[in-house]
Coordinates of C-alpha atoms in Angstrom, one line a residue:
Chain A
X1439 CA 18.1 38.4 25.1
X1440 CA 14.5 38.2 26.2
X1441 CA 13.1 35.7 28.4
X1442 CA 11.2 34.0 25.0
X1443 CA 14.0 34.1 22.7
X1444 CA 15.8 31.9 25.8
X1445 CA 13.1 29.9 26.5
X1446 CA 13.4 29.2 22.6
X1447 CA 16.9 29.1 22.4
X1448 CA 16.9 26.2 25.2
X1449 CA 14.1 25.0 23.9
X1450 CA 15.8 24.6 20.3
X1451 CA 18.8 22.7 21.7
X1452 CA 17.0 21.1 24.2
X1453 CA 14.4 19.8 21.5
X1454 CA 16.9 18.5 19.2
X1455 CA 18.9 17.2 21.7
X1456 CA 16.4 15.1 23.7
X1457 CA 14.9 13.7 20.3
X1458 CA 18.3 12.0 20.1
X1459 CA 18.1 10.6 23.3
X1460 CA 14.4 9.4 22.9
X1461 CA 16.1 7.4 20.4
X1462 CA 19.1 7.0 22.0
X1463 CA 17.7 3.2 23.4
X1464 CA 19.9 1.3 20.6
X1465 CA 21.6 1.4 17.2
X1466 CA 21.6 -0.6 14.0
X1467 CA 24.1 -2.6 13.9
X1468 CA 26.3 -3.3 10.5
X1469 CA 24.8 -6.2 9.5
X1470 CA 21.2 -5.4 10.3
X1471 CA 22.0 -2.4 8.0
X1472 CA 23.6 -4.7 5.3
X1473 CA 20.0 -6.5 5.6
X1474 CA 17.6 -3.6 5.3
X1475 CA 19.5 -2.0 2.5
X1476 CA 18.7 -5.4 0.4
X1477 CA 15.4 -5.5 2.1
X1478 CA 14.5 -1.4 1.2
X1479 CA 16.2 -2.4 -2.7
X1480 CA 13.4 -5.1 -2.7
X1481 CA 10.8 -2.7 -1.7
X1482 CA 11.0 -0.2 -4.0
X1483 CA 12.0 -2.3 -7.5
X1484 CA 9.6 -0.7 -9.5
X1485 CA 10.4 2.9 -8.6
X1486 CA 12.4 4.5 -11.4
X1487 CA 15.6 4.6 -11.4
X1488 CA 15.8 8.7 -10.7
X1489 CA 13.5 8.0 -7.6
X1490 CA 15.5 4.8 -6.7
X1491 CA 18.6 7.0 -6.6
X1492 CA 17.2 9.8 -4.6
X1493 CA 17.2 7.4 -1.4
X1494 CA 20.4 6.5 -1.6
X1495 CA 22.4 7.4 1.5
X1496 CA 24.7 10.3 1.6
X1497 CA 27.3 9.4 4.0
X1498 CA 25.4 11.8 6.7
X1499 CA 22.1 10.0 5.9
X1500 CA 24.2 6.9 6.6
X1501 CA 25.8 8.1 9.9
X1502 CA 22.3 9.2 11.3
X1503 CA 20.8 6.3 10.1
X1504 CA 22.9 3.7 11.8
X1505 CA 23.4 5.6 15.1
X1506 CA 19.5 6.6 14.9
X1507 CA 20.4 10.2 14.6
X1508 CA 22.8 9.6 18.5
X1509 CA 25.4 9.8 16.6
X1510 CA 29.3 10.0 19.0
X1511 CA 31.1 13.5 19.3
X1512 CA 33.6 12.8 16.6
X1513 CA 30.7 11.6 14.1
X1514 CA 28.9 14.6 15.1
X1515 CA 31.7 16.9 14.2
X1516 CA 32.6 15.4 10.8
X1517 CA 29.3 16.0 9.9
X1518 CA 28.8 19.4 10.7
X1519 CA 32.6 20.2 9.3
X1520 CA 31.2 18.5 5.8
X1521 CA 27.9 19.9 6.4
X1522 CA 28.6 23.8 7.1
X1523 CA 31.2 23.7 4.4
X1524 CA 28.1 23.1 1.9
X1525 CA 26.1 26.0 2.8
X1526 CA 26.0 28.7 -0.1
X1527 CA 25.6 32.4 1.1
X1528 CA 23.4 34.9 -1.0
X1529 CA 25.4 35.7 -4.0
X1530 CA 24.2 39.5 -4.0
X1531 CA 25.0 39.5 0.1
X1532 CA 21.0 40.2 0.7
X1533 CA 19.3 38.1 3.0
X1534 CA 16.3 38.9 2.7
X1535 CA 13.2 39.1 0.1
X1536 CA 9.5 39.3 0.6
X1537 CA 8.1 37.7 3.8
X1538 CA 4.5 37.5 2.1
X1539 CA 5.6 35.2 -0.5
X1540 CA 7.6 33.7 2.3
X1541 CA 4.3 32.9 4.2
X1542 CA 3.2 31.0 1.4
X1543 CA 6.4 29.1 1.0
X1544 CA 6.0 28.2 5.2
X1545 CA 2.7 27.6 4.4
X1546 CA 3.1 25.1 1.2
X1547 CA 3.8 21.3 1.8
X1548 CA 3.7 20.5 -1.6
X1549 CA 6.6 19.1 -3.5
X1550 CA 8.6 16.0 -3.7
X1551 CA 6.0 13.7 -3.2
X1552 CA 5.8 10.8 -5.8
X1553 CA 1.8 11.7 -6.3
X1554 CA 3.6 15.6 -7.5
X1555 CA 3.8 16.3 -11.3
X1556 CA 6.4 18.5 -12.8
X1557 CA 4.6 21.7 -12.3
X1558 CA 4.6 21.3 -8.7
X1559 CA 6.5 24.3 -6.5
X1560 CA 7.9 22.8 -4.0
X1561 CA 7.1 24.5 -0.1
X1562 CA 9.1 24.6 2.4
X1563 CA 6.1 23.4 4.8
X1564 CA 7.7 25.1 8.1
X1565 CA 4.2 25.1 9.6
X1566 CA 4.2 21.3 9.7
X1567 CA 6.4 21.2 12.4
X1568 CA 6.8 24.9 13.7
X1569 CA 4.9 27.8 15.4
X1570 CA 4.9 30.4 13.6
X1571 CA 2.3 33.3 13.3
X1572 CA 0.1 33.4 16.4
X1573 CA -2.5 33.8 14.4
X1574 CA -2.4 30.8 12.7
X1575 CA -3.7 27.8 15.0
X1576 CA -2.7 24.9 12.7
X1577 CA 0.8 24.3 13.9
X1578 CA 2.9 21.3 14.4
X1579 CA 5.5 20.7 17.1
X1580 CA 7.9 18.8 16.1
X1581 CA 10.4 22.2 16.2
X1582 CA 10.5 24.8 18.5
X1583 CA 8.1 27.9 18.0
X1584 CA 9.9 30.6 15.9
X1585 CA 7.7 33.0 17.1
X1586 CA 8.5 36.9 17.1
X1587 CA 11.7 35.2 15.9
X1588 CA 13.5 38.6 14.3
X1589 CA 12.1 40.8 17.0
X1590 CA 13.2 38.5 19.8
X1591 CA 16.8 38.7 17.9
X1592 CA 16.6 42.3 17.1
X1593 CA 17.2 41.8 13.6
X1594 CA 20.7 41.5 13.7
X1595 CA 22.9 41.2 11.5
X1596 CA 24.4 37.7 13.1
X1597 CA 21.2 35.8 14.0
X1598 CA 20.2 36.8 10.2
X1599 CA 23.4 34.9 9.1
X1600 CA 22.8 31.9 11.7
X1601 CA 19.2 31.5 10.4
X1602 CA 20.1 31.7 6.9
X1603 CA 22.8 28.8 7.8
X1604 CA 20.3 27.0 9.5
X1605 CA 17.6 26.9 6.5
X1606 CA 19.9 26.3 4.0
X1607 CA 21.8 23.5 5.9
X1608 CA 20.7 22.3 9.4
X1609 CA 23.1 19.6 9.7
X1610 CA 25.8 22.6 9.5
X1611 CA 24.8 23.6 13.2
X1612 CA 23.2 20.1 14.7
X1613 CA 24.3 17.1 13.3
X1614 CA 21.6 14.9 12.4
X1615 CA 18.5 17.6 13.1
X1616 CA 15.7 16.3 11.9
X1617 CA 14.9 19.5 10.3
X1618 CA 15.4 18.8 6.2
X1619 CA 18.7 20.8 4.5
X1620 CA 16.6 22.8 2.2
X1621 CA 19.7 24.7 0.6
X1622 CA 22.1 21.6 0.3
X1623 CA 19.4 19.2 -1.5
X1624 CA 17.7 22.5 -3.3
X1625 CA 14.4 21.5 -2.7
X1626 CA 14.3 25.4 -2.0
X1627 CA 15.9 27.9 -4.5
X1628 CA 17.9 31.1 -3.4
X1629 CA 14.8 33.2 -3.3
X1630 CA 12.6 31.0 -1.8
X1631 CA 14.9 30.9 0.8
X1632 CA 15.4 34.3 1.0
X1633 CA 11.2 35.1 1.0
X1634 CA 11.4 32.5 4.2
X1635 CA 13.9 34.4 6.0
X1636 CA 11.6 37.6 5.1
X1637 CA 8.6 36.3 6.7
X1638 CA 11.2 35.3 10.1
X1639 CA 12.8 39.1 10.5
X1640 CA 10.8 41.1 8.4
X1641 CA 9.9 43.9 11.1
X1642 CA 6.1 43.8 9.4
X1643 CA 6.0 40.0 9.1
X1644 CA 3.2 38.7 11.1
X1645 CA 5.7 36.3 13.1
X1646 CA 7.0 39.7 14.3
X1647 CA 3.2 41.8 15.4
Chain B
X1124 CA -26.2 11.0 7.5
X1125 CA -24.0 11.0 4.2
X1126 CA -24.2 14.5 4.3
X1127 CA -23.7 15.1 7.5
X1128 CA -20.1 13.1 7.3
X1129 CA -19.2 15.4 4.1
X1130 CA -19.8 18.4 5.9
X1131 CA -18.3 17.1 9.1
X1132 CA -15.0 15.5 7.0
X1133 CA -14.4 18.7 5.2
X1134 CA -14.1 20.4 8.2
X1135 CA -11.9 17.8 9.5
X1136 CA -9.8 17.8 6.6
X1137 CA -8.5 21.0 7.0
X1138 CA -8.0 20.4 10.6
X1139 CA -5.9 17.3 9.5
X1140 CA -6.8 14.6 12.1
X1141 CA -5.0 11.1 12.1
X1142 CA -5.8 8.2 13.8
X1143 CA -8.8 7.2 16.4
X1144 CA -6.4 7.2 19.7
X1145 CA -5.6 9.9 22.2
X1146 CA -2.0 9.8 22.4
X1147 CA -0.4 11.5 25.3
X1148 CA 0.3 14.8 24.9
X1149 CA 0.3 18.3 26.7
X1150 CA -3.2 19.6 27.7
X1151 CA -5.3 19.7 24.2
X1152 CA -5.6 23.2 22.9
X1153 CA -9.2 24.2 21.6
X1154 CA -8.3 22.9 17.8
X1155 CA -7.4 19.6 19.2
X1156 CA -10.5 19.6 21.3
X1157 CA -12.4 19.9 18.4
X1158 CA -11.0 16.7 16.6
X1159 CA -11.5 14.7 19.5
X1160 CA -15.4 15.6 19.6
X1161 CA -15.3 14.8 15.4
X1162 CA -13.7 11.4 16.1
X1163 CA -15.9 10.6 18.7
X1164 CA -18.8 11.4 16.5
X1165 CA -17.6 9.0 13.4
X1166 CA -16.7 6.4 15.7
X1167 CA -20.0 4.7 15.3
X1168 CA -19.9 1.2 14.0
X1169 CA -23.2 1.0 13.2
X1170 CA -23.0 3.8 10.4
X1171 CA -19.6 2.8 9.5
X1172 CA -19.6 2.1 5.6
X1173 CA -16.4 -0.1 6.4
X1174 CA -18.6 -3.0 7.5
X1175 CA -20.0 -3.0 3.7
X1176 CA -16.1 -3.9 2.8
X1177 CA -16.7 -6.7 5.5
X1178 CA -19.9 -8.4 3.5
X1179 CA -18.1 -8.2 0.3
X1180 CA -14.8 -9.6 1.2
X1181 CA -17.1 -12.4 2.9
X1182 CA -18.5 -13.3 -0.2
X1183 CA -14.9 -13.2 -2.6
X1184 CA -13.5 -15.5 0.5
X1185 CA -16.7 -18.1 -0.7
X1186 CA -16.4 -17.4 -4.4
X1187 CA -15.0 -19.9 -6.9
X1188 CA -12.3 -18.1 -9.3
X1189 CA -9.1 -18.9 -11.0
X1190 CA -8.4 -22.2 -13.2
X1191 CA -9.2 -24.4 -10.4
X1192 CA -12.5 -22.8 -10.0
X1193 CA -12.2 -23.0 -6.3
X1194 CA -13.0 -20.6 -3.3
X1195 CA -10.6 -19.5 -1.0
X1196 CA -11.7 -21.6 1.7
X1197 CA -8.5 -24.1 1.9
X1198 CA -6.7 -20.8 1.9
X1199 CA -3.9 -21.3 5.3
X1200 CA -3.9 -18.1 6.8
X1201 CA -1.3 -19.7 9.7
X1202 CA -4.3 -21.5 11.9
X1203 CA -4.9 -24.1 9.7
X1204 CA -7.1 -24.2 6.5
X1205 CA -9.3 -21.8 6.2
X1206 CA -9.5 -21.0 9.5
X1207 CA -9.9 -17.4 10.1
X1208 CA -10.4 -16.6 13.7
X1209 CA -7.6 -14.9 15.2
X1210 CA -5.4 -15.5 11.7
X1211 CA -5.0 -12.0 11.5
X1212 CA -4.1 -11.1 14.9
X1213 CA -0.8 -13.0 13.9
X1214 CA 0.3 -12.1 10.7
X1215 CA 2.4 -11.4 9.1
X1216 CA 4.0 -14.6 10.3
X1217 CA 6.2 -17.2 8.9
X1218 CA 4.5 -19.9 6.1
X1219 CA 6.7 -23.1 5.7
X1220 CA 5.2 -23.4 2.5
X1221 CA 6.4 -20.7 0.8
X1222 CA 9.2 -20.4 3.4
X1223 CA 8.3 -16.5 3.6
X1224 CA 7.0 -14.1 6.0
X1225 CA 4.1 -12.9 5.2
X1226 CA 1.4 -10.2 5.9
X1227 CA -2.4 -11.1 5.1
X1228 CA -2.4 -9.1 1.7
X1229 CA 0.8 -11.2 0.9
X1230 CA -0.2 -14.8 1.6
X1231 CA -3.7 -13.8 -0.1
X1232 CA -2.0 -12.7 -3.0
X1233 CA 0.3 -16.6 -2.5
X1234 CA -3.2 -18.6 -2.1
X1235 CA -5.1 -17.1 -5.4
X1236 CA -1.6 -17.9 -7.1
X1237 CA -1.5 -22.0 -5.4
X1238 CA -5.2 -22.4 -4.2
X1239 CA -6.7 -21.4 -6.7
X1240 CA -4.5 -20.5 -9.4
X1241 CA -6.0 -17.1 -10.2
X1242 CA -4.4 -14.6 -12.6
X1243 CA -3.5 -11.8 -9.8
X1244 CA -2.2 -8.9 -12.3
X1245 CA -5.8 -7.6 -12.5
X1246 CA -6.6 -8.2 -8.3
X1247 CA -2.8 -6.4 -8.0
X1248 CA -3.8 -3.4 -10.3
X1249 CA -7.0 -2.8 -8.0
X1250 CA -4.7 -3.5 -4.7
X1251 CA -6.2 0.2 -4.0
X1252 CA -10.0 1.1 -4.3
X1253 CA -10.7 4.5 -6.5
X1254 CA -14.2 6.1 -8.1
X1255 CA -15.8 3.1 -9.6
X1256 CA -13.2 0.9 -8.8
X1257 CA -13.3 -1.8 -6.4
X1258 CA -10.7 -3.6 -4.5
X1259 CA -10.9 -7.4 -4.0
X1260 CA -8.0 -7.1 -1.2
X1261 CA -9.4 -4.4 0.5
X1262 CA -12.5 -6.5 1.2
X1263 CA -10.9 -9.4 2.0
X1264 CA -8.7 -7.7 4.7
X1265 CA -12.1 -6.2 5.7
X1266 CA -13.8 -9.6 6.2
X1267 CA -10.7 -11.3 7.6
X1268 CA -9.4 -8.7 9.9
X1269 CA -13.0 -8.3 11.4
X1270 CA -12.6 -12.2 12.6
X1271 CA -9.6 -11.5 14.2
X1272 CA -11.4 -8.5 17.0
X1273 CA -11.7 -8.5 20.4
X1274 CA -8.1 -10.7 20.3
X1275 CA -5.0 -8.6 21.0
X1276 CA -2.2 -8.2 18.3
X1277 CA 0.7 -11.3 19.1
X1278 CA 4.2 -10.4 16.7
X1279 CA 5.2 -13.8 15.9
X1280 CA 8.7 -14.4 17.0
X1281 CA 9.5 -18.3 17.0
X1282 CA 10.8 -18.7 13.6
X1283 CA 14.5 -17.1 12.9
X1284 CA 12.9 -15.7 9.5
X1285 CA 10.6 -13.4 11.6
X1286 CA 13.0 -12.4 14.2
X1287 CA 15.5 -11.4 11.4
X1288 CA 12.7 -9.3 9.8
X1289 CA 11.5 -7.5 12.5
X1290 CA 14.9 -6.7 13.1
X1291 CA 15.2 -5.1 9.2
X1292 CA 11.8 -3.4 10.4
X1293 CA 13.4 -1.9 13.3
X1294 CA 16.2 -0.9 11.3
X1295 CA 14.3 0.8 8.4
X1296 CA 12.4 3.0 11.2
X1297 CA 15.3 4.9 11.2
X1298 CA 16.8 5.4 7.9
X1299 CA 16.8 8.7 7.0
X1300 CA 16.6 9.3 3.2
X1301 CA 15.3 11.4 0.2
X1302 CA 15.1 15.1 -0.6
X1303 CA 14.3 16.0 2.8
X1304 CA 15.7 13.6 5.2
X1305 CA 12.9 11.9 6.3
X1306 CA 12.5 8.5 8.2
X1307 CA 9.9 6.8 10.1
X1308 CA 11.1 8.2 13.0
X1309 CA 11.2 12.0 11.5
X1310 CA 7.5 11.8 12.6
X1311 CA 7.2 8.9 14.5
X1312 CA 9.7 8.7 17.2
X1313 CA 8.8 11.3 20.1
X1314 CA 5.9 11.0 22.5
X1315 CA 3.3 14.2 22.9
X1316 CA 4.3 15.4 19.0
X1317 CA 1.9 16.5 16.4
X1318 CA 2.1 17.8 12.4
X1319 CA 0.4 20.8 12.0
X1320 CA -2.4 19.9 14.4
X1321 CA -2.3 16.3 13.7
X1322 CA -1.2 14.0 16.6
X1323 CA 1.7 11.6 16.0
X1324 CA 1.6 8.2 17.5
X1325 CA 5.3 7.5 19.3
X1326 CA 6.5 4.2 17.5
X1327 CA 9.8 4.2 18.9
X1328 CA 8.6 2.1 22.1
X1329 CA 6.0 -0.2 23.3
X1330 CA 2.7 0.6 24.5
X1331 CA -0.3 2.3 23.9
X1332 CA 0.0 4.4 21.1
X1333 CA 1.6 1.8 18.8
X1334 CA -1.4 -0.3 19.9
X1335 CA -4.1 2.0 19.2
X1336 CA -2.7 2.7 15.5
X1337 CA -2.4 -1.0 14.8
X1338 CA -5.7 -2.6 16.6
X1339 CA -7.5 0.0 14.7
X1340 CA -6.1 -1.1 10.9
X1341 CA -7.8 -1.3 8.1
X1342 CA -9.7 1.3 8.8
X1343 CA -13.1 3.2 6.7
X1344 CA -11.3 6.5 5.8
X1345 CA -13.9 8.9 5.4
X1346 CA -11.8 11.7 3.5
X1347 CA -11.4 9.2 0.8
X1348 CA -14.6 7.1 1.3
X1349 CA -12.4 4.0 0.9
X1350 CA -11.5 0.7 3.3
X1351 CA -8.2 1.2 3.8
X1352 CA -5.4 -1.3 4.5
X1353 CA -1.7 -1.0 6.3
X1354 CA -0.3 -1.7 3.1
X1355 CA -1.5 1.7 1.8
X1356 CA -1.2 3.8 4.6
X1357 CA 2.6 2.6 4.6
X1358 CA 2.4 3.7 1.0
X1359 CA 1.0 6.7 2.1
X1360 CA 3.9 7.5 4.5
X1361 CA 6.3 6.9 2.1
X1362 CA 4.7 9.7 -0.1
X1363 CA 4.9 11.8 2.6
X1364 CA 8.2 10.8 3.1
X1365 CA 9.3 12.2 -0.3
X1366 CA 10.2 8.4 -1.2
X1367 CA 9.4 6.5 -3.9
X1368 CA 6.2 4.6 -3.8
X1369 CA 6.8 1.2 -2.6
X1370 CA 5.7 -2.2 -4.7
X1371 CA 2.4 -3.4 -3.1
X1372 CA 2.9 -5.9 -1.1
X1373 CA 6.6 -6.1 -0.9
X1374 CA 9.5 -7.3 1.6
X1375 CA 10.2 -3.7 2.9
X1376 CA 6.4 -2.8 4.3
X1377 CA 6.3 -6.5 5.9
X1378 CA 9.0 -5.8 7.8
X1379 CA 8.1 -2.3 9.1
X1380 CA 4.4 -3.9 9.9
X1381 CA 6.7 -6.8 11.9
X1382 CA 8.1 -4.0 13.9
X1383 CA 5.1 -2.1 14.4
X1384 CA 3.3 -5.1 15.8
X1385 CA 6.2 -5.1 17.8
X1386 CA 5.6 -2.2 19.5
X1387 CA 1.8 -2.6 19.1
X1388 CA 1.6 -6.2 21.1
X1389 CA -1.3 -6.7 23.2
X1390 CA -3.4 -4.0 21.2
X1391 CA -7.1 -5.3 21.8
X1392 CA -8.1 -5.8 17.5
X1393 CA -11.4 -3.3 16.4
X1394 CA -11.3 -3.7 12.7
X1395 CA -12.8 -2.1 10.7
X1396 CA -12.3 1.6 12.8
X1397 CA -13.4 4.5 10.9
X1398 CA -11.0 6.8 10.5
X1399 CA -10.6 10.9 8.8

């Protein structure tokens, strides 16, 4: 393990775990929760009903929402039992596609929005909130940098498969990351996943010069 | 000039810069020095096109409309009628009259209705300005807003009804919902945290950036040459969110506003800012 993959590494847990504790100052309480649920009905009455139903809580969004993603060790560990059991492994056992379409994909923050039209391809937008390419200066920091990513992990075989988890459903490793589950709510597809993972541990990837 | 800001806010476009304040963060980088130098250079309220959204709301406050034929001028913004100065500084707040909590675009929406009895339907389909398209609540936050700076941002808190929805604001910070997860909080609720190379005020506790955001709403935004109100940059949010948009005007962004004047009490009021 090289010094930056543990800088990243404590970096990652330390991230996720101190932006629970940042938030850590109080939870919603039952009843305040019965209130905003009426209140967030009101609000968005005129959305269709498909978009009215697509933020209603699964019982993790539920968990994180009322705990304020602090959620206690035994809620922690139903969710990532429920969550993990979700994830989906390549179904031809490759990992990998093509990290230049995967650039795009990290690159594109389009999809989902209510302003998108049918046509739209969804991105998985990882530049928003991670470092990624050197090269490339318009980074966010709400994650940790995945810089040199697969060189830092020598390509193996095991971080491929933890990454690939982690994409597909974060919740699976850190309950209530605030990283989306791409896999789990398919706002990627297989490949697009896939082209992602390419663009992390291809050797020729610019995450990896 | 004009063309100077084009050239300038295509640039800064791309370089995605949010809001006016500095927010505390890690020694800024070269990109981020850059959008500090392009804010300071729009932050001149002399050139800011905002202040024409200030004249024209002026004159819709004086203009007789609706089956009454009457101005807005009886209009109780919550410091008596028509009394303007430091009105918005304290909204939304609780009106007896309609026994609702209210934010300025709601109880202006309630006064054309009573005061004036104004058909709103075509004031609500221009809630947002566009090409050719003007928006009579836009202005009129302009103009009314404007009387409210140099006074610092007071959350009402006396009547039970406001407590309680503050409290649902709080609460709806955190919810974490749609495709990807997202609350409030998914951006907003770390100090020293930026999207891409945008800079993201910490809402999860009092203090100063909560107070820069909120003293400095509505807001000229010169990517879409627009006044802008809270109401739509909530809306905004919410797109970004990967939520549904949200009815103008409506219980839900009340209540997040309540909170965020929470957190944004004692902000010193500079409306109309000028914004990306």
């Amino acid at each position: 393990m090289t010094f930056r993959n543990l800088i990243a590494t404590g970096f990652l847990i330390g991230g996720f775990l101190s932006a629970a504790s940042a938030l850590a100052q109080d939870k919603t309480s039952p009843a305040a929760f019965d209130k905003m649920e009426a209140a967030v009905k009101a609000t968005f009455s005129r959305a269709t009903p498909e978009w009215r139903k697509r933020i209603e809580l699964d019982e993790t969004q539920r968990l994180c929402t009322l705990a304020r993603n602090n959620v206690s060790a035994a809620d922690a560990d139903a969710i990532q039992k429920r969550e993990a059991a979700r994830v989906v492994m390549p179904s031809d056992g490759k990992f990998l596609g093509d990290w230049k379409k995967g650039f795009a994909i990290a690159n594109s923050g389009r999809g989902g929005q209510f302003s998108d039209d049918d046509k739209t391809v969804n991105g998985g937008n990882c530049y928003a909130c991670h470092q990624m390419d050197l090269k490339e200066v318009s980074y966010g920091t709400l994650g940790p940098s995945l810089a040199a990513y697969g060189k830092d992990r020598k390509y193996d075989e095991a971080s491929i498969k933890d990454a690939w988890t982690k994409i597909y459903n974060s919740q699976a490793v850190v309950a209530c990351s605030n990283m989306p589950r791409f896999g789990v709510t398919k706002f990627l597809d297989e490949q697009q996943m896939k082209d992602v993972m390419a663009y992390l541990f291809d050797p020729n990837s610019p995450v990896n010069k | 000039m004009r063309l100077q800001w084009m050239s300038a806010a295509a640039m800064a476009v791309s370089l995605a810069v949010g809001s006016a304040g500095v927010f505390a963060q890690p020694a800024l980088d070269e990109s981020e020095k850059e959008i500090e130098r392009y804010r300071a250079m729009i932050n001149d309220p002399m050139a800011n096109p905002g202040y024409l959204a200030v004249d024209r709301g002026e004159v819709l406050w004086a203009q007789k409309r609706g089956k009454k034929n009457v101005s807005l001028e009886t209009c109780d913004l919550g410091m008596g009628a028509g009394k303007l100065e430091g009105a918005y500084a304290r909204m939304p707040r609780y009106f007896k009259d309609a026994d609702k909590v209210m934010d300025l675009e709601q109880r202006l929406l309630w006064c054309m209705q009573t005061v004036q009895e104004l058909d709103t339907a075509d004031v609500i389909a221009r809630r947002f300005s566009g090409p050719g398209r003007a928006s009579d609540m836009e202005d009129l936050v302009a103009f009314i807003g404007n009387k409210s700076n140099g006074m610092k941002i007071e959350p009402q808190t006396s009547h039970p009804k406001e407590k309680e929805l503050t409290e649902i604001g709080e609460a709806m910070f955190y919810r974490r919902a749609g495709v990807m997860d997202f609350s409030c909080a998914s951006c907003h609720g770390e100090e020293g945290k930026r999207i891409r190379l945008q800079g993201l005020p910490d809402f999860s506790k009092p203090g100063k950036a909560a107070q820069e955001t909120m003293a400095s709403w509505p807001t000229y935004r010169v990517s879409q040459s627009a006044l802008r109100t809270m109401q739509h940059r909530l809306w905004d949010c919410f797109r970004q969110q990967r939520w549904p948009a949200p009815d103008y005007a409506s219980e839900g962004l009340t209540a997040l506003t309540m909170f965020l004047n929470k957190q944004a009490a004692g902000g010193e009021i500079n409306v109309p800012s000028i914004k990306r």
